[in-house]
Structures are given as structure tokens and as C-alpha cells.
CSV table of C-alpha atoms in Angstrom, one decimal:
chain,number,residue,atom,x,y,z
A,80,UNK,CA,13.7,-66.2,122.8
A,81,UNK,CA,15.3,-69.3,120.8
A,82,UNK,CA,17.7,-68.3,117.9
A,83,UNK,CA,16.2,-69.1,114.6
A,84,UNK,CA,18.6,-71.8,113.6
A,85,UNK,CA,17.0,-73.6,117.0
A,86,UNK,CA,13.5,-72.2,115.6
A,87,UNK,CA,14.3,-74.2,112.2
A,88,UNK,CA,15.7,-77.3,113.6
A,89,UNK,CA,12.6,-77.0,116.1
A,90,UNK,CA,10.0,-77.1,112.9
A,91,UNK,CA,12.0,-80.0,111.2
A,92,UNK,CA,12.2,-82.4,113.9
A,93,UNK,CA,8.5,-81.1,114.2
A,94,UNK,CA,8.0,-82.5,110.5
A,95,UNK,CA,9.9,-85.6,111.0
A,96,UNK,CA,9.4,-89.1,111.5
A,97,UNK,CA,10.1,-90.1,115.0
A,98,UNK,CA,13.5,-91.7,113.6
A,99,UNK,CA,14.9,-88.4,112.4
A,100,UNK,CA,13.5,-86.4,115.1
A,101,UNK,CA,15.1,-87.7,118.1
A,102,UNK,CA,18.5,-87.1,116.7
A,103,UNK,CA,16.9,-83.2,115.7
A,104,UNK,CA,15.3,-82.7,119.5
A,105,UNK,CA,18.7,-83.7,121.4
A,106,UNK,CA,20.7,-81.7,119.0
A,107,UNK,CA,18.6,-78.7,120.1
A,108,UNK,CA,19.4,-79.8,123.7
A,109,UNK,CA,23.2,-80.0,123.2
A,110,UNK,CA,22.8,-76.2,121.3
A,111,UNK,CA,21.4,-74.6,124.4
A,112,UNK,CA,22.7,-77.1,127.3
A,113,UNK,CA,24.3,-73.9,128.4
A,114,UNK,CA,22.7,-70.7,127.5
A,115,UNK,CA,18.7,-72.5,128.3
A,116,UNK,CA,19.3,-75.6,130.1
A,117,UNK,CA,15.8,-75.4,131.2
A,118,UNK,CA,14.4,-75.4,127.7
A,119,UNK,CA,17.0,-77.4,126.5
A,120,UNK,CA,15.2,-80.4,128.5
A,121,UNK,CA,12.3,-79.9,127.2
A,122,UNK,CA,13.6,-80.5,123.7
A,123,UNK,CA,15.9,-83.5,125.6
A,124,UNK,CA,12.3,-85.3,126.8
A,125,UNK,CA,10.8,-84.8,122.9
A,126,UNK,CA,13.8,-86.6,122.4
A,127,UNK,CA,13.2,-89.6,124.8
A,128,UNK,CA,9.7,-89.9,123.7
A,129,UNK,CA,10.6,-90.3,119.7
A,130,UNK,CA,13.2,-92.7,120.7
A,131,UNK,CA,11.2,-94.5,122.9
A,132,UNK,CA,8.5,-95.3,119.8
A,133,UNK,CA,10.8,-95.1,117.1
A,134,UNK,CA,13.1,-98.1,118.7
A,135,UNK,CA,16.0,-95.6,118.5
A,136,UNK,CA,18.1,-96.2,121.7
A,137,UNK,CA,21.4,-94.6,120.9
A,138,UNK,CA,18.9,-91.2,121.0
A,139,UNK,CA,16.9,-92.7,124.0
A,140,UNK,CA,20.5,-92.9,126.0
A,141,UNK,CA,21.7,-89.6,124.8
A,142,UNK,CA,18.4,-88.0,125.3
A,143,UNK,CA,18.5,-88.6,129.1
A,144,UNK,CA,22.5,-88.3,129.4
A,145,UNK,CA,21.7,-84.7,128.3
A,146,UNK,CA,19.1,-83.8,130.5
A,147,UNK,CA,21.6,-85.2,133.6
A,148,UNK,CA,23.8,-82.4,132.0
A,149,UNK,CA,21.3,-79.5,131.8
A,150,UNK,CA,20.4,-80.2,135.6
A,151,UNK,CA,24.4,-80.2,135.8
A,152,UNK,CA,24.3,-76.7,134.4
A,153,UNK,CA,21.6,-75.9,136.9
A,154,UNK,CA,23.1,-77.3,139.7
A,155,UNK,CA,21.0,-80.2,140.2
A,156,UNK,CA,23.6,-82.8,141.1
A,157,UNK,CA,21.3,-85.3,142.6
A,158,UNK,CA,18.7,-85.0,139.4
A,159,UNK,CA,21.9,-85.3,137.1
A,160,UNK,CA,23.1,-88.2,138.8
A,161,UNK,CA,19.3,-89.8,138.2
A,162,UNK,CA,19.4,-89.0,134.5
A,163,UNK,CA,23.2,-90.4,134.1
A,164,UNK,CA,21.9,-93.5,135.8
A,165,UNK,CA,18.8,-93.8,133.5
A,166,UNK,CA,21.1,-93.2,130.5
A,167,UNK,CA,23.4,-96.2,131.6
A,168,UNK,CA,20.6,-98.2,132.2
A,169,UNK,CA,19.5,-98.1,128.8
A,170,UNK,CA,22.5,-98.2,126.8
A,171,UNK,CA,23.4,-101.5,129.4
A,172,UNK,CA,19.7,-103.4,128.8
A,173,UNK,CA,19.3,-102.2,125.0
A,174,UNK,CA,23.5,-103.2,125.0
A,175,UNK,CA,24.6,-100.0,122.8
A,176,UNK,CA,28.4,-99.6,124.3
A,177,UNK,CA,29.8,-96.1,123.1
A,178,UNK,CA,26.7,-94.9,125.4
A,179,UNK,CA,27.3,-96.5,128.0
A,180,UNK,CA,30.8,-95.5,128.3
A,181,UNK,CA,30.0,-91.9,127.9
A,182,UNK,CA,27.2,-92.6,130.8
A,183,UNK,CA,30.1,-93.5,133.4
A,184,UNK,CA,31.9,-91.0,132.2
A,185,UNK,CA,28.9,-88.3,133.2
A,186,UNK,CA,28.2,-90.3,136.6
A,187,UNK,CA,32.2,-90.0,137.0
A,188,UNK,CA,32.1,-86.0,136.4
A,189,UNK,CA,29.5,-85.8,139.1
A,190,UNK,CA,31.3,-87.7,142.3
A,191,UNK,CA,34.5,-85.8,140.9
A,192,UNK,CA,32.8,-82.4,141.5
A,193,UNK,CA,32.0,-83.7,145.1
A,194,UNK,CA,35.6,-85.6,145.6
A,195,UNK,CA,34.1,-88.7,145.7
A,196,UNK,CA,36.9,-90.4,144.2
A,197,UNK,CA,36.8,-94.0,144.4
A,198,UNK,CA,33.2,-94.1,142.6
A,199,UNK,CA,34.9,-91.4,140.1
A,200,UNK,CA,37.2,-94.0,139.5
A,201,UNK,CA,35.2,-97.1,139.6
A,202,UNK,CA,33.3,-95.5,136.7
A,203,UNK,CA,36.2,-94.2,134.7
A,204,UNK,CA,37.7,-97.9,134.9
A,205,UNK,CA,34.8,-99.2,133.2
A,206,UNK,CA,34.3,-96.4,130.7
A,207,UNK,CA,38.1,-96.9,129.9
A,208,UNK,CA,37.3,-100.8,129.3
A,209,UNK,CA,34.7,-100.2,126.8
A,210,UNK,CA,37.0,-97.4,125.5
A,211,UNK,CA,39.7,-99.6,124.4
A,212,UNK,CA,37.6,-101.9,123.1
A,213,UNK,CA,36.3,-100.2,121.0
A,214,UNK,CA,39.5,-98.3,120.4
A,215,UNK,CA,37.3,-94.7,120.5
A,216,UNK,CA,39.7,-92.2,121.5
A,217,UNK,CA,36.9,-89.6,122.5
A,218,UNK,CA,36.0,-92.3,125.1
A,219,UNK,CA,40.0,-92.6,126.1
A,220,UNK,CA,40.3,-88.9,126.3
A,221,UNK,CA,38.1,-88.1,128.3
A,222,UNK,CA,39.1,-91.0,130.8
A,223,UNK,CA,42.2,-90.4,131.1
A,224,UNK,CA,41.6,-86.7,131.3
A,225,UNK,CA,39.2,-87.0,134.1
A,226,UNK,CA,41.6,-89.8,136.2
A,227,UNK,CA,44.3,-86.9,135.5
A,228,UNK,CA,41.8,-84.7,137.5
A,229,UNK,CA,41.1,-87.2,140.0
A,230,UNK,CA,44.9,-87.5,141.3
A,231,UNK,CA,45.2,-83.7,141.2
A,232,UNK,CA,42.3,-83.5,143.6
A,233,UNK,CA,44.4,-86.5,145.6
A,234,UNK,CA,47.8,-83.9,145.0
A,235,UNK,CA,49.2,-87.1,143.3
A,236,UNK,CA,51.1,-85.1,141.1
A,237,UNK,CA,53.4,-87.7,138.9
A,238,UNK,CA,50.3,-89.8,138.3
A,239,UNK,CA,47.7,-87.0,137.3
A,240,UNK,CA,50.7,-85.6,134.7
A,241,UNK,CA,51.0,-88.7,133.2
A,242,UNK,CA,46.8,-89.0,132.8
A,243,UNK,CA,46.8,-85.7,131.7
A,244,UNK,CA,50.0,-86.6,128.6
A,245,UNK,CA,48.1,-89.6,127.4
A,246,UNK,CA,44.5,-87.4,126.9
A,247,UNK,CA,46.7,-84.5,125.5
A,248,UNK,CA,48.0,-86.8,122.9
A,249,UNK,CA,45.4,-88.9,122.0
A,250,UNK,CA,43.2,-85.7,121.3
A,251,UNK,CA,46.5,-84.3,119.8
A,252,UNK,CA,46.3,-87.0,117.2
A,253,UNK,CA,42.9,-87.1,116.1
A,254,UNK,CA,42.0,-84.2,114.3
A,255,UNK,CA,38.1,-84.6,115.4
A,256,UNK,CA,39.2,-83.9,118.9
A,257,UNK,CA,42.1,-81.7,118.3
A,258,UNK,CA,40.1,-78.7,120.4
A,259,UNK,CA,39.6,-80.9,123.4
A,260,UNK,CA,43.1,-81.0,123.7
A,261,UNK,CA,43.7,-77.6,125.6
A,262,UNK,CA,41.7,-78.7,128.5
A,263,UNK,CA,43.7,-81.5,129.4
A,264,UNK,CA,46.4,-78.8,128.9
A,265,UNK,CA,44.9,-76.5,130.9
A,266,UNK,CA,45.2,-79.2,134.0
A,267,UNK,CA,48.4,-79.8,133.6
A,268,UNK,CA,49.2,-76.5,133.7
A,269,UNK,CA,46.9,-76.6,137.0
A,270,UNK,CA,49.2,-79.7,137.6
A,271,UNK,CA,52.2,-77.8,137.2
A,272,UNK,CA,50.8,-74.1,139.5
A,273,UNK,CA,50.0,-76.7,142.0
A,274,UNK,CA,53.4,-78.2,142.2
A,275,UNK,CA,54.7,-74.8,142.6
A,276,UNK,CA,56.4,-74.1,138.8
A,277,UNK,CA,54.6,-71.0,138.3
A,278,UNK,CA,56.9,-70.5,135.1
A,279,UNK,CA,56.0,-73.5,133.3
A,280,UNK,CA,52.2,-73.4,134.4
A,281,UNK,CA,51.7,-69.6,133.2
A,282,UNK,CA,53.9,-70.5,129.7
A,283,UNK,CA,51.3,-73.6,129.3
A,284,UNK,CA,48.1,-71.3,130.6
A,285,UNK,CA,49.4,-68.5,127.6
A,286,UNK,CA,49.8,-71.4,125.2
A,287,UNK,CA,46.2,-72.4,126.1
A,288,UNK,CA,45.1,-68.9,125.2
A,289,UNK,CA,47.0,-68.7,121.8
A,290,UNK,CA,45.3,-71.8,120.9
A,291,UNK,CA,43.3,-71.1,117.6
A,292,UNK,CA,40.9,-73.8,118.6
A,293,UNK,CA,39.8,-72.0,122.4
A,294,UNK,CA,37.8,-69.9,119.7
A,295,UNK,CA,34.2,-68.3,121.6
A,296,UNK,CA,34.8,-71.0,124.5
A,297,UNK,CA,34.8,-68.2,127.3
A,298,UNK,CA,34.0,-70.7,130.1
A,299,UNK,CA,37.5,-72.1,129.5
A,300,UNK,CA,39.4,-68.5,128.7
A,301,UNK,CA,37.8,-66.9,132.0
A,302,UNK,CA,39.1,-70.3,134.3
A,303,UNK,CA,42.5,-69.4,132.1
């Protein structure tokens, strides 16, 4: 059973135009990417459809970049990988660029969780491009995180510390993103267990924990 705040936003995209509702259907999405992927699609396609005849194609893009990450959840990697690679498709022909960078940044999260890393990387290099063009530090946090996590799978230790620092502190100084800043902590501390300073990875890992912004975020306190 949907909670009712999903039940209300559910009868007000219902009530909207097509413009407003896309934005309402893939907020339900991102609400219950986790807890219902499965019915978190459904409200992901709604989505697609109102941006498809409302001419919205920021929603259209993020409608099927979510959907690659509910199959994500589920453990569809090859379906996820489809939907990333519709979502870039559409932010690259309808040319919306903060889309599209986030696009190679999902595409890159998929061939990381199969060590693929040179199309992890090819991806993140041109997410990072549109990143500092734009100057979007969201974009440049995330790349630099996940390169960070791409030479710790490689056990190139220097290089994945000093990913890891500039995601730490460009999340660090904008406020929007300050929460996103213990994961990149969390790898270094990874970084640091890995490298054998047990000492300095468990003060970081306790660090993580006293954080007041880890809040209800359990999937990141249990890998703590």
C-alpha cells in the first residue's frame, strides 16, 4: 500500500496538465525508487508519456534515467543500462546538458558495479566536461566521487584519495549537497582500511556515523 503523501501527489499529477504532471509522476518515482521500484516505474512511464506530449524533455530524460535506476534496485543491470542509454539519448537529441551529464553518470555507476573501468571512465570524462561547463557541482561530485571509486577498485590508492578530497570538498562547500559529502568520506575511509590504516579508517567510519546529516539513511549506516 502507497503512503498517502504518494496517494496525494498521485491525485494531483492526476489533476494536472501534462506540464506539471510529469515533474509530479517522477517525483513519486524518486519517493519509492527504493522501498517499490516496481511501482515506482509505473509512475516513471506516466512520467515519459506527459513529457512526451507536453514537450517537456528535462522530465522525458529524467523519467527514463529513473526507471534505469528502479531496474538498478531490482537488479536488472542490462534493462538499467537500456533506460540510461534512452535517457542520454534524449537529453543529447533534445540538447538539455545537466541531463545528459547525469545520464553518463548512471551508465558510469553500472560498468563500475561490473569493473568495467575504462567505459566507467570514458563516461565520467564526459559527464565531468559538461560538469565544468556548467560549473554544477552536483555533476563534479559525483564524478569525482565515482573516479575515486574507480581507482580503488584499480588499488590505485594516491589517485582514488585525491578523487575522493575534491568530491568531499566540493559537497563540503555547497550547503545543497552538504549530506552527500559522507559518502565520499565513507570511501576514503574504504581508501584508508584498504591501505591498511585501520586507525584512521575506523576514526573516519565513526565520523561518518556522528554525522547529523546520515539521518534515516540506513543503507549507508549498515555498509558503515
Amino acid at each position: 500500500q502507497l503512503p498517502p503523501e504518494i496517494d496525494s501527489l498521485a491525485s494531483a499529477a492526476a489533476a494536472s496538465p501534462d506540464s506539471s504532471a510529469a515533474d509530479i509522476y517522477n517525483d513519486i518515482c524518486w519517493k519509492v525508487r527504493n522501498s517499490l521500484p516496481e511501482i515506482a516505474i509505473q509512475y516513471a512511464s506516466m512520467a515519459i508519456d506527459c513529457a512526451k506530449r507536453s514537450g517537456d524533455w528535462p522530465q522525458l530524460v529524467k523519467g527514463y534515467s529513473y526507471i534505469g535506476v528502479c531496474q538498478r534496485n531490482l537488479g536488472n543491470y542490462s534493462e538499467a543500462l537500456e533506460y540510461y542509454a534512452m535517457g542520454l539519448n534524449a537529453a543529447v537529441e533534445h540538447e538539455v546538458a545537466d541531463p545528459e551529464a547525469y545520464a553518463h553518470i548512471s551508465i558510469a555507476n553500472i560498468y563500475l558495479y561490473h569493473n568495467s573501468y575504462a567505459e566507467c571512465e570514458d563516461n565520467l570524462a564526459q559527464a565531468l566536461q559538461i560538469g565544468k561547463r556548467l560549473a554544477d557541482s552536483s555533476i563534479l561530485g559525483y564524478c569525482y566521487l565515482n573516479m575515486g571509486r574507480v581507482c580503488l577498485g584499480r588499488r590505485e590508492y594516491i589517485k582514488a584519495d585525491s578523487n575522493l578530497m575534491k568530491s568531499i570538498e566540493i559537497r563540503s562547500k555547497c550547503a545543497p549537497l552538504n549530506y552527500q559529502a559522507i559518502v565520499a568520506r565513507k570511501y576514503l575511509a574504504d581508501s584508508h582500511a584498504e591501505q591498511g590504516d585501520t586507525e584512521l579508517a575506523t576514526s573516519e567510519y565513526l565520523s561518518c556515523l556522528a554525522d547529523k546529516y546520515i539521518d534515516n539513511d540506513f543503507d549507508l549506516i549498515s555498509d558503515i
